[in-house]
Structure formats: structure tokens, C-alpha cells
Amino acid sequence: MTSLAPVLQTFFTERLIQQRNASPHTIASYRDTFRLLLTFAQGRTGKAPYQLDIADLDAVLIGAFLTYLETDRGVSVRTRNTRLTAIRSLFSYAALRHPEHADVIARVLAIPPKRFTRNLVTFLSAPEIEALLHAPDRTCWIGRRDHALLVVALQTGLRVSELTALTIADLELGTGAHLRCVGKGRKQRITPLTKATRAVLTAWLKEHEGSRTAPLFPGSAGHQLSRDAVRRLLSRHVQNAAGVCPTLATKTISPHTLRHSCAMTLREAGVDISVIALWLGHADIRTAQIYLHADLAVKERALARTTPPDIRPGRYRPSDTLLAFLEGL
């Protein structure tokens, strides 16, 4: 057995599971990374995965693997960097156990993450939110479940994994109505519920058949919904709502868009960005600053403050359409 197989095994069992107590999502992500990497290395070297040595996974092969992910598998730069993070974590662990491969390990650790364009967040306007919430057919059980799920997602801003993991026991609909969830990094947080959300959930629980540990939004078989299931139901309702609100058809909407929409609704209501970060469960307030960049009203107010004295505030608007055309060239 070569040095790679035992160090990879202890990396998962000792480092990730025992020492770091990594979440199932992290372990699954790292697992998928190394399954892809070992398969790619087998094709490049002709060696079976159990025959590979640390020296076989040099910086050249790792670089080729990252290029393969982007060009052949079509992953985003963010996903490419996530895969690189897993690889660097393994090599940092291996550096302490196999100093004979220090030169190979150092070159791999020197591979930098790839920079990428940070686009403005996509979020739903008030009319789009209203159209989406009216899209589910509430004459059937699934429609009422989907409506309740969308209401909770848009009001609380939960991540899709947090949303699907909710159980009936996580709800408190009495005085000070709220729900509890365990978020990213195993951080517990409590999110208050509005009267409207409380009313929707109260009605939903009256027909929910399950124990307190049952999923709050179960599938037809009573099991917890998957991320793909939430994505599919959202896509279906967005398509239906686009007939009423055509602007929905111009946006790429995912479950995370509902989280962004919650944040922007809070921002438009004048909620401080630090409170929004706390509401969404961000570890760093700087993560929530993307909502400042997306809030055009903040920039409009800043523009108004910079207007010189004795000049009417506002943007310049050409008085003639022909002049507007010429000045736009």
C-alpha cells in the first residue's frame, strides 16, 4: 500500500470526523472531491487509486484536474476553488506525516484560488414575491405545503438545508412566535415570525400528520425534502407566477434567491446591515455587505447628498429625445 491511501483514510476518520467534527455536508463535499481527483489521476497515470502515491498528485496533475473541472465538467470558479480547498486541506495534513514529500506538498499548497467576478445578488421585488406566494394551488395538500414553505423561506431567509431540516419541534407559535434552526458551522439561531407567517404555519400544522420530530415540510411519503425537490417545486411555481408577473421570467431564481429576497426586504425597511447578518446567521458582518451593493436606494441617497448647492438634486434628464439619443452614443 502506498502513502496516499492510508493518509487519505486517516484524513477523513481522524482529522475531519474526530478532530474537527466536520458536518455531513463538509464530509460529503470532500469525499466527492477526492473521488473525482482519484478517477482523474487514474486516467492520467494509469494507476489504480490504491496504487497512487502522494508524489503522483503533484502540482502539475492538480492544476490539470482543476482545469478539467472547469472545461470538461463545466463547474463554476467557486466550485473549482471549493475543490482546491479540500485538496489543500489534505496536503496540509499529509505534510506533518510525510516530510519526504515536502517539495511536492509545498508546490500543491502554493496553487492559489482563482479569482472570479462577484455579480450583484438576484432578489425578488414585492410584486414578484406576491405573485410567487399566490402560485401554489392551495386546494391540494402539496400546494398548501409549498405555500407554507415559500412563506417561511421568504420571511426567515433560511438556507435550503436549514429549511428542509426543520421539524415541528423547531416551531414556537405561542407568545413571541419563532423558529429554531442549526445553521452553517453548527450555529444555532432563533428567527422571529411575523403574524402572517404564524397564521400560515398554524393552519398548516392543523393538517400536518406527524410527531414533533417529523419534518415540518415533508414529501408525499413523509420524508424530509431534498434540496433538488425544493429547487424543482420553486421552479414550477416561478413558471406559473411568471404568467402574472412577467419579470420573474427574466431572472434566474434558485432557493438561495429567496434568502437574498428576505435580506433585501429587511434592507429596504431600513434594518441595519449588522442585524441582517445576525438574522441570516452570517459569521462575518462583511458577508452581508453584498446587500448594500445591491441596494440602489442607498446609492441614490448618497448621490443626492453630493449635489452641489443651489442645484436641484436629482439626475440629469435630457429635455429632448433626439438630444438624449446623441448623448447616449
GROMACS .gro file of C-alpha atoms in nm:
model
  329
    1MET     CA    1   0.000   0.000   0.000
    2THR     CA    2   0.136   0.344  -0.095
    3SER     CA    3   0.146   0.654   0.125
    4LEU     CA    4  -0.164   0.815  -0.027
    5ALA     CA    5  -0.424   0.554   0.071
    6PRO     CA    6  -0.354   0.548   0.448
    7VAL     CA    7  -0.314   0.925   0.476
    8LEU     CA    8  -0.641   0.981   0.289
    9GLN     CA    9  -0.822   0.737   0.515
   10THR     CA   10  -0.689   0.890   0.838
   11PHE     CA   11  -0.759   1.237   0.700
   12PHE     CA   12  -1.130   1.154   0.694
   13THR     CA   13  -1.154   0.939   1.007
   14GLU     CA   14  -0.908   1.123   1.229
   15ARG     CA   15  -0.892   1.483   1.109
   16LEU     CA   16  -1.238   1.554   0.971
   17ILE     CA   17  -1.460   1.328   1.183
   18GLN     CA   18  -1.279   1.303   1.516
   19GLN     CA   19  -1.073   1.622   1.549
   20ARG     CA   20  -1.279   1.874   1.354
   21ASN     CA   21  -1.619   1.706   1.396
   22ALA     CA   22  -1.699   1.822   1.044
   23SER     CA   23  -2.059   1.836   0.929
   24PRO     CA   24  -2.202   1.570   0.697
   25HIS     CA   25  -2.215   1.832   0.420
   26THR     CA   26  -1.842   1.904   0.454
   27ILE     CA   27  -1.753   1.535   0.458
   28ALA     CA   28  -1.968   1.471   0.151
   29SER     CA   29  -1.809   1.764  -0.034
   30TYR     CA   30  -1.455   1.644   0.047
   31ARG     CA   31  -1.548   1.287  -0.042
   32ASP     CA   32  -1.677   1.391  -0.384
   33THR     CA   33  -1.363   1.597  -0.445
   34PHE     CA   34  -1.130   1.304  -0.391
   35ARG     CA   35  -1.346   1.062  -0.585
   36LEU     CA   36  -1.318   1.294  -0.883
   37LEU     CA   37  -0.947   1.353  -0.826
   38LEU     CA   38  -0.856   0.984  -0.793
   39THR     CA   39  -1.056   0.895  -1.104
   40PHE     CA   40  -0.882   1.175  -1.296
   41ALA     CA   41  -0.539   1.068  -1.166
   42GLN     CA   42  -0.606   0.708  -1.270
   43GLY     CA   43  -0.674   0.824  -1.624
   44ARG     CA   44  -0.357   1.034  -1.632
   45THR     CA   45  -0.116   0.792  -1.464
   46GLY     CA   46  -0.268   0.452  -1.547
   47LYS     CA   47  -0.252   0.356  -1.179
   48ALA     CA   48  -0.549   0.231  -0.979
   49PRO     CA   49  -0.646   0.464  -0.692
   50TYR     CA   50  -0.498   0.232  -0.427
   51GLN     CA   51  -0.166   0.233  -0.615
   52LEU     CA   52  -0.131   0.612  -0.623
   53ASP     CA   53   0.137   0.780  -0.416
   54ILE     CA   54   0.145   1.136  -0.287
   55ALA     CA   55   0.419   1.209  -0.541
   56ASP     CA   56   0.176   1.118  -0.821
   57LEU     CA   57  -0.053   1.403  -0.720
   58ASP     CA   58   0.194   1.679  -0.795
   59ALA     CA   59   0.113   2.041  -0.874
   60VAL     CA   60   0.100   1.972  -1.247
   61LEU     CA   61  -0.162   1.699  -1.208
   62ILE     CA   62  -0.364   1.904  -0.958
   63GLY     CA   63  -0.356   2.202  -1.192
   64ALA     CA   64  -0.473   1.982  -1.481
   65PHE     CA   65  -0.750   1.845  -1.260
   66LEU     CA   66  -0.875   2.194  -1.175
   67THR     CA   67  -0.875   2.287  -1.543
   68TYR     CA   68  -1.064   1.965  -1.620
   69LEU     CA   69  -1.332   2.058  -1.367
   70GLU     CA   70  -1.395   2.391  -1.537
   71THR     CA   71  -1.362   2.291  -1.902
   72ASP     CA   72  -1.495   1.935  -1.913
   73ARG     CA   73  -1.736   1.925  -1.620
   74GLY     CA   74  -1.843   2.289  -1.654
   75VAL     CA   75  -1.821   2.378  -1.285
   76SER     CA   76  -1.810   2.739  -1.169
   77VAL     CA   77  -1.498   2.908  -1.038
   78ARG     CA   78  -1.646   2.895  -0.689
   79THR     CA   79  -1.685   2.517  -0.711
   80ARG     CA   80  -1.333   2.488  -0.852
   81ASN     CA   81  -1.199   2.681  -0.552
   82THR     CA   82  -1.402   2.463  -0.314
   83ARG     CA   83  -1.240   2.152  -0.462
   84LEU     CA   84  -0.898   2.314  -0.425
   85THR     CA   85  -0.971   2.391  -0.059
   86ALA     CA   86  -1.037   2.021   0.006
   87ILE     CA   87  -0.714   1.921  -0.169
   88ARG     CA   88  -0.508   2.176   0.021
   89SER     CA   89  -0.660   2.058   0.348
   90LEU     CA   90  -0.548   1.701   0.273
   91PHE     CA   91  -0.197   1.809   0.175
   92SER     CA   92  -0.159   2.025   0.487
   93TYR     CA   93  -0.249   1.717   0.690
   94ALA     CA   94  -0.008   1.499   0.490
   95ALA     CA   95   0.280   1.747   0.535
   96LEU     CA   96   0.315   1.652   0.904
   97ARG     CA   97   0.314   1.278   0.834
   98HIS     CA   98   0.519   1.252   0.517
   99PRO     CA   99   0.801   1.508   0.523
  100GLU     CA  100   0.974   1.310   0.247
  101HIS     CA  101   0.716   1.457   0.011
  102ALA     CA  102   0.759   1.813   0.139
  103ASP     CA  103   0.859   1.953  -0.200
  104VAL     CA  104   0.553   1.808  -0.377
  105ILE     CA  105   0.322   1.915  -0.097
  106ALA     CA  106   0.463   2.270  -0.091
  107ARG     CA  107   0.402   2.314  -0.463
  108VAL     CA  108   0.042   2.195  -0.432
  109LEU     CA  109  -0.021   2.423  -0.135
  110ALA     CA  110   0.113   2.714  -0.341
  111ILE     CA  111  -0.165   2.678  -0.601
  112PRO     CA  112  -0.380   2.990  -0.549
  113PRO     CA  113  -0.759   3.007  -0.564
  114LYS     CA  114  -0.892   3.153  -0.886
  115ARG     CA  115  -1.042   3.499  -0.881
  116PHE     CA  116  -1.392   3.545  -1.014
  117THR     CA  117  -1.645   3.816  -1.087
  118ARG     CA  118  -1.881   3.886  -0.800
  119ASN     CA  119  -2.218   3.961  -0.953
  120LEU     CA  120  -2.490   4.154  -0.774
  121VAL     CA  121  -2.731   3.930  -0.588
  122THR     CA  122  -3.059   3.838  -0.755
  123PHE     CA  123  -3.365   3.911  -0.542
  124LEU     CA  124  -3.739   3.938  -0.586
  125SER     CA  125  -3.933   4.263  -0.574
  126ALA     CA  126  -4.253   4.300  -0.370
  127PRO     CA  127  -4.482   4.231  -0.671
  128GLU     CA  128  -4.273   3.926  -0.765
  129ILE     CA  129  -4.291   3.791  -0.409
  130GLU     CA  130  -4.668   3.837  -0.404
  131ALA     CA  131  -4.707   3.659  -0.739
  132LEU     CA  132  -4.488   3.370  -0.624
  133LEU     CA  133  -4.680   3.323  -0.300
  134HIS     CA  134  -5.009   3.305  -0.491
  135ALA     CA  135  -4.872   3.049  -0.740
  136PRO     CA  136  -4.922   2.726  -0.537
  137ASP     CA  137  -5.263   2.562  -0.570
  138ARG     CA  138  -5.386   2.572  -0.212
  139THR     CA  139  -5.683   2.348  -0.285
  140CYS     CA  140  -5.449   2.048  -0.252
  141TRP     CA  141  -5.218   1.930   0.026
  142ILE     CA  142  -4.896   1.976  -0.172
  143GLY     CA  143  -4.997   2.329  -0.273
  144ARG     CA  144  -5.061   2.426   0.089
  145ARG     CA  145  -4.727   2.274   0.192
  146ASP     CA  146  -4.544   2.462  -0.083
  147HIS     CA  147  -4.717   2.788   0.011
  148ALA     CA  148  -4.616   2.749   0.375
  149LEU     CA  149  -4.260   2.662   0.274
  150LEU     CA  150  -4.230   2.968   0.050
  151VAL     CA  151  -4.374   3.196   0.318
  152VAL     CA  152  -4.122   3.072   0.575
  153ALA     CA  153  -3.830   3.091   0.330
  154LEU     CA  154  -3.908   3.448   0.225
  155GLN     CA  155  -3.968   3.573   0.579
  156THR     CA  156  -3.685   3.398   0.763
  157GLY     CA  157  -3.414   3.380   0.493
  158LEU     CA  158  -3.318   3.026   0.594
  159ARG     CA  159  -3.074   2.834   0.377
  160VAL     CA  160  -3.235   2.549   0.186
  161SER     CA  161  -3.059   2.292   0.408
  162GLU     CA  162  -3.188   2.470   0.719
  163LEU     CA  163  -3.538   2.490   0.571
  164THR     CA  164  -3.563   2.120   0.485
  165ALA     CA  165  -3.419   2.018   0.824
  166LEU     CA  166  -3.692   2.197   1.022
  167THR     CA  167  -3.911   1.978   1.238
  168ILE     CA  168  -4.239   2.054   1.413
  169ALA     CA  169  -4.047   2.077   1.741
  170ASP     CA  170  -3.847   2.369   1.599
  171LEU     CA  171  -4.160   2.587   1.592
  172GLU     CA  172  -4.295   2.801   1.872
  173LEU     CA  173  -4.626   2.961   1.770
  174GLY     CA  174  -4.732   3.099   2.106
  175THR     CA  175  -4.630   3.434   2.250
  176GLY     CA  176  -4.313   3.551   2.080
  177ALA     CA  177  -4.356   3.315   1.784
  178HIS     CA  178  -4.025   3.197   1.639
  179LEU     CA  179  -3.845   2.901   1.489
  180ARG     CA  180  -3.511   2.744   1.576
  181CYS     CA  181  -3.256   2.605   1.335
  182VAL     CA  182  -2.899   2.481   1.330
  183GLY     CA  183  -2.715   2.671   1.060
  184LYS     CA  184  -2.379   2.668   0.894
  185GLY     CA  185  -2.095   2.582   1.129
  186ARG     CA  186  -2.345   2.419   1.368
  187LYS     CA  187  -2.454   2.760   1.495
  188GLN     CA  188  -2.800   2.762   1.648
  189ARG     CA  189  -3.018   3.066   1.594
  190ILE     CA  190  -3.375   3.177   1.656
  191THR     CA  191  -3.573   3.373   1.398
  192PRO     CA  192  -3.893   3.557   1.497
  193LEU     CA  193  -4.205   3.505   1.290
  194THR     CA  194  -4.447   3.769   1.168
  195LYS     CA  195  -4.821   3.743   1.237
  196ALA     CA  196  -4.884   3.646   0.876
  197THR     CA  197  -4.625   3.367   0.883
  198ARG     CA  198  -4.752   3.248   1.219
  199ALA     CA  199  -5.108   3.226   1.080
  200VAL     CA  200  -4.993   3.027   0.776
  201LEU     CA  201  -4.795   2.781   0.990
  202THR     CA  202  -5.080   2.743   1.241
  203ALA     CA  203  -5.316   2.646   0.960
  204TRP     CA  204  -5.053   2.413   0.811
  205LEU     CA  205  -4.994   2.229   1.139
  206LYS     CA  206  -5.364   2.155   1.175
  207GLU     CA  207  -5.343   1.915   0.881
  208HIS     CA  208  -4.985   1.801   0.934
  209GLU     CA  209  -4.984   1.439   1.044
  210GLY     CA  210  -4.665   1.361   1.224
  211SER     CA  211  -4.482   1.362   1.555
  212ARG     CA  212  -4.285   1.657   1.688
  213THR     CA  213  -3.971   1.515   1.533
  214ALA     CA  214  -4.130   1.486   1.188
  215PRO     CA  215  -4.016   1.722   0.910
  216LEU     CA  216  -4.211   2.046   0.903
  217PHE     CA  217  -4.232   2.030   0.524
  218PRO     CA  218  -4.237   1.659   0.437
  219GLY     CA  219  -4.254   1.494   0.097
  220SER     CA  220  -4.554   1.288  -0.010
  221ALA     CA  221  -4.401   0.983   0.164
  222GLY     CA  222  -4.345   1.176   0.487
  223HIS     CA  223  -3.968   1.204   0.450
  224GLN     CA  224  -3.756   1.519   0.456
  225LEU     CA  225  -3.748   1.707   0.128
  226SER     CA  226  -3.419   1.711  -0.061
  227ARG     CA  227  -3.254   2.023  -0.199
  228ASP     CA  228  -3.342   1.913  -0.550
  229ALA     CA  229  -3.707   1.871  -0.451
  230VAL     CA  230  -3.719   2.228  -0.319
  231ARG     CA  231  -3.547   2.352  -0.634
  232ARG     CA  232  -3.800   2.172  -0.855
  233LEU     CA  233  -4.105   2.296  -0.669
  234LEU     CA  234  -3.972   2.651  -0.670
  235SER     CA  235  -3.905   2.634  -1.043
  236ARG     CA  236  -4.258   2.509  -1.104
  237HIS     CA  237  -4.418   2.789  -0.905
  238VAL     CA  238  -4.194   3.055  -1.058
  239GLN     CA  239  -4.304   2.939  -1.401
  240ASN     CA  240  -4.670   2.966  -1.301
  241ALA     CA  241  -4.619   3.304  -1.134
  242ALA     CA  242  -4.442   3.442  -1.443
  243GLY     CA  243  -4.778   3.446  -1.620
  244VAL     CA  244  -4.896   3.708  -1.368
  245CYS     CA  245  -4.562   3.884  -1.314
  246PRO     CA  246  -4.354   3.860  -1.638
  247THR     CA  247  -4.036   3.996  -1.475
  248LEU     CA  248  -3.994   3.661  -1.297
  249ALA     CA  249  -3.916   3.502  -1.635
  250THR     CA  250  -3.617   3.734  -1.677
  251LYS     CA  251  -3.444   3.617  -1.358
  252THR     CA  252  -3.256   3.300  -1.266
  253ILE     CA  253  -3.425   3.203  -0.941
  254SER     CA  254  -3.297   2.938  -0.701
  255PRO     CA  255  -3.386   2.863  -0.337
  256HIS     CA  256  -3.099   3.093  -0.237
  257THR     CA  257  -3.274   3.377  -0.420
  258LEU     CA  258  -3.546   3.360  -0.153
  259ARG     CA  259  -3.277   3.414   0.111
  260HIS     CA  260  -3.147   3.718  -0.079
  261SER     CA  261  -3.504   3.846  -0.113
  262CYS     CA  262  -3.553   3.826   0.263
  263ALA     CA  263  -3.233   4.024   0.320
  264MET     CA  264  -3.328   4.291   0.066
  265THR     CA  265  -3.677   4.323   0.218
  266LEU     CA  266  -3.516   4.389   0.555
  267ARG     CA  267  -3.272   4.632   0.396
  268GLU     CA  268  -3.549   4.826   0.221
  269ALA     CA  269  -3.727   4.850   0.557
  270GLY     CA  270  -3.421   5.030   0.697
  271VAL     CA  271  -3.281   4.742   0.903
  272ASP     CA  272  -2.912   4.784   0.981
  273ILE     CA  273  -2.674   4.558   0.791
  274SER     CA  274  -2.536   4.411   1.115
  275VAL     CA  275  -2.887   4.298   1.212
  276ILE     CA  276  -2.935   4.143   0.868
  277ALA     CA  277  -2.611   3.947   0.913
  278LEU     CA  278  -2.737   3.828   1.252
  279TRP     CA  279  -3.078   3.741   1.102
  280LEU     CA  280  -2.923   3.530   0.824
  281GLY     CA  281  -2.669   3.361   1.050
  282HIS     CA  282  -2.357   3.505   0.884
  283ALA     CA  283  -2.037   3.452   1.079
  284ASP     CA  284  -1.892   3.781   0.950
  285ILE     CA  285  -2.084   4.104   0.901
  286ARG     CA  286  -1.881   4.168   0.584
  287THR     CA  287  -2.064   3.879   0.417
  288ALA     CA  288  -2.388   4.078   0.437
  289GLN     CA  289  -2.236   4.380   0.263
  290ILE     CA  290  -2.340   4.234  -0.074
  291TYR     CA  291  -2.689   4.363   0.010
  292LEU     CA  292  -2.555   4.716   0.041
  293HIS     CA  293  -2.412   4.691  -0.310
  294ALA     CA  294  -2.744   4.561  -0.443
  295ASP     CA  295  -2.949   4.835  -0.273
  296LEU     CA  296  -2.975   5.113  -0.530
  297ALA     CA  297  -3.171   5.333  -0.289
  298VAL     CA  298  -2.864   5.367  -0.064
  299LYS     CA  299  -2.658   5.488  -0.360
  300GLU     CA  300  -2.934   5.723  -0.473
  301ARG     CA  301  -2.936   5.885  -0.129
  302ALA     CA  302  -2.558   5.918  -0.142
  303LEU     CA  303  -2.588   6.081  -0.484
  304ALA     CA  304  -2.842   6.329  -0.353
  305ARG     CA  305  -2.606   6.432  -0.071
  306THR     CA  306  -2.327   6.512  -0.317
  307THR     CA  307  -2.543   6.750  -0.525
  308PRO     CA  308  -2.374   7.096  -0.530
  309PRO     CA  309  -2.553   7.384  -0.354
  310ASP     CA  310  -2.812   7.587  -0.544
  311ILE     CA  311  -2.871   7.295  -0.781
  312ARG     CA  312  -3.187   7.097  -0.773
  313PRO     CA  313  -3.099   6.741  -0.661
  314GLY     CA  314  -3.162   6.457  -0.898
  315ARG     CA  315  -3.024   6.301  -1.212
  316TYR     CA  316  -2.984   6.491  -1.536
  317ARG     CA  317  -3.267   6.420  -1.779
  318PRO     CA  318  -3.234   6.543  -2.139
  319SER     CA  319  -3.521   6.765  -2.247
  320ASP     CA  320  -3.533   6.622  -2.597
  321THR     CA  321  -3.536   6.261  -2.713
  322LEU     CA  322  -3.302   6.339  -3.005
  323LEU     CA  323  -3.051   6.500  -2.771
  324ALA     CA  324  -3.085   6.201  -2.541
  325PHE     CA  325  -3.006   5.971  -2.833
  326LEU     CA  326  -2.699   6.173  -2.936
  327GLU     CA  327  -2.564   6.198  -2.581
  328GLY     CA  328  -2.610   5.825  -2.538
  329LEU     CA  329  -2.375   5.745  -2.827
   0.00000   0.00000   0.00000
